[in-house]
Amino acid sequence: MTALIVLFAAAFYIFFYFTYGKALERNVVRADGARPTPAYTCRDNCDYVPANKFVLFGHHFASIAGAGPIVGPAIAVVWGWLPALLWVWFGNLFIGSIHDYLSLMASVRYDGKSIQYVSGELMGKSSKYIFEVYIYFTMILIVAAFMGTYGALASKSPEILTASVLFMVAAVVEGQLLYKTKLPFWLSSVIGVVLTIGAIVVGFVWPFIKCPNIQLLYMFQVIYIILAAALPVWFLLQPRDYLNSYILWGGIIIATTAAVFAFRGFNWPAYTSFAARVISGQPSPFWPTVPLVIACGALSGFHSIVGSGTTSKQLDNELSGLFVGYGAMFMEGMLSTIVITSIGAFGFTVFQGVADKITAAGFDLAKMQTDAAYFGQVGAEVINSTDIGIGGALGIFTKSFGQMLNVIKVPVKLGTTLGGLWASAFVLTTLDTTNRLARYAFQELVEPIKKVSKGLHAVLADRWVASIFAACLGWFLIAKGGNAYTALWAGFAGANQLLASIAMLTAATWVKKVQKVGGGMLAAVLIPTFVLWTTVFVALVWFLFVIVPVTAAALRVILGGFVILMLVLDIWLMYNFFKSWNEGKQNKA
Amino acid sequence: MGRLLDSLKRGFRSFDKGMREDATSLIRKQLDEEESVFALLTMGAFSGLPSPPTGVLLRILPHMSREISVMNKRSAGLDDVFSQTLGTFDID
Amino acid sequence: MKTYFFLGKGGVGKTTASAAWSVGLARSGMKTLVASIDPAHNLGDAFAADLGDRITHVADNLDAVEVNIDDMIRAYLDELSVKMKHTYSYMSAMNIDGYFDILKDSPGIEEYATMEAIKKFVALAQYDAVVFDTPPTGMTIRVLAMPRVSLLWTEQLVKMRKRILATRGMVENVQGRLEAQVDGETVVLSSDEKEDPIMQELVAYREELKTLKDMFSSDQSYVSIVTMAEDLALLETKRIIESLGKFRIRVHAIYLNKFFAMANPPDEIKGKMEEQERVVARMKAEIPGIAVKDIPLLRNSPRGIEALFTVYSKYLV
Ligand SMILES: Nc1ncnc2c1ncn2[C@@H]1O[C@H](COP(=O)(O)OP(=O)(O)O)[C@@H](O)[C@H]1O
Ligand SMILES: [Mg+2]
């Protein structure tokens, strides 16, 4: 079954790559191999430089595949593995990959400008300030949600905590080797990989760093974020990013191998119920809330920023765009498929491993096996219960992953530690970069205060103040919010999908007004755009009325305010879209 | 056989190049930033920033053409800088 | 090498004092150059000789020159514009000429050129002493302050450049030598401080500035103030001493020129003479450690070597 799913997914993506993807390339983008790309027309050998398409695929994929494609599906499996998988396949096929591909290619046609810029060009200058406020809140949610997921995982697994701390040390050493010594590149790389493996093995054999107190872990993360974001990039961020790409590819190869050779039936329910309790323990209807849970892997707005901000400047040929933009998104779908497969096949084995604790916590394991609806009610609770100690969404993934690797004779705990390092390395990297970005966004945001009070502005714009503020705000949300990382995650994912809506509306406008595409191919862009917009809108309304009221009082105002801001932005976007759409019509007439 | 070896070699070379780029992406951005700040300071007369004493300027200006072009490029991208920064420090 | 500067407002007698001083030095056997760096030249008048941009022999051991600062500035900018046109040809589209217009009027360009002139003469090894006939006080103080101010900037730029080269070095360690396309030519961007032309310029300039700064505040450099014995002069003199002190430049002597000295003054100038006495007394009391000397108002403006030597030997030393 595992092999079947993984191979089927591969076949699915490959088939649609050559049919649907090629059709998009031919009829919507009308990619022309003879048209020079910005990598040539604006060449500066720095940002703009043509790259080999395989190399660019690697860069692009490493940029878009972070912790997102792991965390989202690992939360969503409470609906059952099948709905999660279907969204990762069809959401990806009909929305996510089109989104990534079109935002890349629109940017290519606009000299490598970002899709947000293109959106300003096509749909009227939208207020930069609102966009920045919105991005800022998103960053805070990311900080909070990621601190929550990592806290839940690391507090229950000294192995993973130890490995991820050691990995940080390894990254620092790697930075010294790469940038400060004359060691050949291959040698520093080999040493880096060995150190990474060393971190995993030490974590497995001698998990000497323990911190069962999750509040304490949050505090450590806050300190880590503030310090890490203050360091020069070469010291930790860059070398860790570099080693992360080995973990990513290594993880994918090992996991695929294990999944193909596992020959295991799925013991996780395929489908629990339409309104399983996924987000914050509330009944969460699969539609419209699935995009609030699975973002990366199916659809992520942040991809449009990577694709249009960096990748579009390096594309060597318009005909490489499909492989890089579209193909990388399918690759991410494969990654999420593997995550779901491992939980589908081994998640219940993990449950059985802690059967006594599950029973002690008052859940009926036998009933979970036979009664899918019951599973849907209590699944998330079991995964997130600190008494049972699975370690949240990342916990169920890493433990299932460990079980799956056991098929190819890797000790369960070692495999778990590997999976755990994989996930946590990305989470910790994201925390670092997010805080840097939040700091930057905050400095932009407080700019108007300068007019009111120079002194206050100077204090607020200070990088330490900005950095500490963002980290502590995130800390406040997760710690005071009662560890409700699923709610924060859903908030972040909602913001992410809204970003995707901006990109999709822009892409649709571009396809219609500039590319002058009509008929079925226009529908292939327009329908997903409207489905996405409607889904996200309804989901946000649902979130506002169902999730916000049950969150901790401290969170309610911030989260509620942010959701309202997103809703306003959403409506405003649609309004802009129709305005520019009609303008186009008038021009024609 | 020779052709296979050749394409393997080429493949490895691309991989090596890609990994080297991967290992420096952020540092190269930082370099760009530093060079453009350097140019901005020396060309401050244009932008109303305090500029260094003319003597220093006259000495280094003839060697600054590349830095100035970096700065020009950066200022040309200023209307898009927020997204560019988000793209550099990718989240996901 | 010894250097001498005489500071003061226009018309107080700077030129007379520096010319007289240079004659005195030359007579004592030192090979001396007297250089006017005041755009309003009148050194030639003092020597009753035609002076100009070329160093001219005026007496035994004594040469004189009048530097044309404006010409110097123009020459600098022309040279620069040639260099820049060469390296910046691609920028012609964006009116780089505009930048030169800004430079021409950029604050400090005159001070810069003046400092360059001083640097040039100080570097001449054949003289034992150089006496500078300076422009009016404010300008001269700015010139004397320049090495220190420029040094601060240059050091800052060196620091920034170091950072850039260090960052370059990190990239270089991984990716090999960096190259860039400048005007269609491929140039190697070195991370080595010795190979980076900008760093080289900065470091060389820094050394020159250091030398100059040290020279200005060394005991081989004599700065004197020429003024008149008037109430206002007292305050001004104190201010000059104070601001020079900030740059660690010590004032050597104060000359009160055009001093009325007469046995039975008529009533009309009695008040003036009382003022003179008051000023001298206060100067001596309030500015300790600096010699105050007066030069009487002479019947004839001192012109020519002999007259200048008389001023030197009777009043300056
Ligand atoms: N002690 C003095 N007695 C008479 N005339 C003097 C005396 N000192 C200077 N002069 C004359 O005053 C005028 C201005 O002096 P100068 O040395 O040229 O001043 P500065 O260089 O400060 O402008 C000149 O004509 C000069 O000959
Ligand atoms: Mg004079």
CSV table of C-alpha atoms in Angstrom, one decimal, chain B:
chain,number,residue,atom,x,y,z
B,1,MET,CA,30.7,4.9,-22.6
B,2,GLY,CA,32.7,8.0,-23.1
B,3,ARG,CA,29.5,10.0,-23.7
B,4,LEU,CA,28.0,8.7,-20.5
B,5,LEU,CA,31.0,9.6,-18.6
B,6,ASP,CA,30.9,13.0,-20.1
B,7,SER,CA,27.4,13.7,-19.2
B,8,LEU,CA,28.0,12.4,-15.7
B,9,LYS,CA,30.9,14.8,-15.4
B,10,ARG,CA,28.7,17.6,-16.6
B,11,GLY,CA,26.0,16.6,-14.2
B,12,PHE,CA,28.4,16.6,-11.3
B,13,ARG,CA,29.7,20.0,-12.3
B,14,SER,CA,26.3,21.5,-12.3
B,15,PHE,CA,25.6,19.9,-8.9
B,16,ASP,CA,28.8,21.2,-7.5
B,17,LYS,CA,28.1,24.7,-8.8
B,18,GLY,CA,24.5,24.6,-7.5
B,19,MET,CA,25.7,23.6,-4.1
B,20,ARG,CA,28.3,26.3,-4.0
B,21,GLU,CA,25.6,28.8,-4.9
B,22,ASP,CA,23.3,27.4,-2.3
B,23,ALA,CA,26.0,27.8,0.4
B,24,THR,CA,26.5,31.5,-0.4
B,25,SER,CA,23.1,32.8,-1.5
B,26,LEU,CA,22.5,35.0,1.6
B,27,ILE,CA,26.1,36.1,1.9
B,28,ARG,CA,26.0,37.3,-1.7
B,29,LYS,CA,22.9,39.4,-0.9
B,30,GLN,CA,24.7,40.8,2.1
B,31,LEU,CA,27.7,41.7,-0.1
B,32,ASP,CA,25.5,43.5,-2.5
B,33,GLU,CA,23.9,45.4,0.3
B,34,GLU,CA,27.3,46.4,1.8
B,35,GLU,CA,28.6,47.5,-1.6
B,36,SER,CA,25.6,49.6,-2.3
B,37,VAL,CA,25.8,51.3,1.1
B,38,PHE,CA,29.4,52.0,0.4
B,39,ALA,CA,28.5,53.6,-2.9
B,40,LEU,CA,25.6,55.5,-1.4
B,41,LEU,CA,27.9,57.0,1.2
B,42,THR,CA,30.4,58.1,-1.3
B,43,MET,CA,27.8,59.4,-3.7
B,44,GLY,CA,26.0,61.1,-0.8
B,45,ALA,CA,26.1,64.5,-2.5
B,46,PHE,CA,23.4,63.2,-4.8
B,47,SER,CA,21.0,62.0,-2.2
B,48,GLY,CA,21.5,64.6,0.4
B,49,LEU,CA,23.3,62.3,2.8
B,50,PRO,CA,26.4,63.7,4.5
B,51,SER,CA,29.2,62.9,2.1
B,52,PRO,CA,32.8,62.3,3.0
B,53,PRO,CA,35.3,65.1,2.5
B,54,THR,CA,35.9,65.8,-1.1
B,55,GLY,CA,39.5,64.7,-0.9
B,56,VAL,CA,38.6,61.1,-0.1
B,57,LEU,CA,36.0,61.1,-2.8
B,58,LEU,CA,38.3,62.3,-5.5
B,59,ARG,CA,40.7,59.5,-4.6
B,60,ILE,CA,38.3,56.6,-4.8
B,61,LEU,CA,35.7,57.8,-7.3
B,62,PRO,CA,37.7,56.6,-10.3
B,63,HIS,CA,37.5,53.0,-9.0
B,64,MET,CA,33.9,53.0,-8.0
B,65,SER,CA,32.1,52.4,-11.2
B,66,ARG,CA,31.0,48.8,-10.3
B,67,GLU,CA,29.8,49.8,-6.8
B,68,ILE,CA,27.9,52.6,-8.3
B,69,SER,CA,26.2,50.3,-10.8
B,70,VAL,CA,25.3,48.0,-7.9
B,71,MET,CA,23.8,50.9,-6.1
B,72,ASN,CA,21.9,52.0,-9.2
B,73,LYS,CA,20.5,48.6,-9.6
B,74,ARG,CA,19.5,48.5,-6.0
B,75,SER,CA,17.8,51.8,-6.1
B,76,ALA,CA,16.0,50.8,-9.3
B,77,GLY,CA,14.6,47.9,-7.4
B,78,LEU,CA,13.5,50.0,-4.4
B,79,ASP,CA,9.9,50.1,-5.5
B,80,ASP,CA,9.9,46.3,-5.0
B,81,VAL,CA,12.2,46.0,-2.1
B,82,PHE,CA,9.8,44.6,0.5
B,83,SER,CA,8.9,41.6,-1.6
B,84,GLN,CA,12.5,41.1,-2.7
B,85,THR,CA,13.5,40.9,0.9
B,86,LEU,CA,10.8,38.4,1.7
B,87,GLY,CA,11.9,36.4,-1.3
B,88,THR,CA,15.5,36.3,-0.1
B,89,PHE,CA,14.7,35.1,3.4
B,90,ASP,CA,12.2,32.5,2.2
B,91,ILE,CA,9.6,31.3,4.6
B,92,ASP,CA,8.0,27.9,4.4
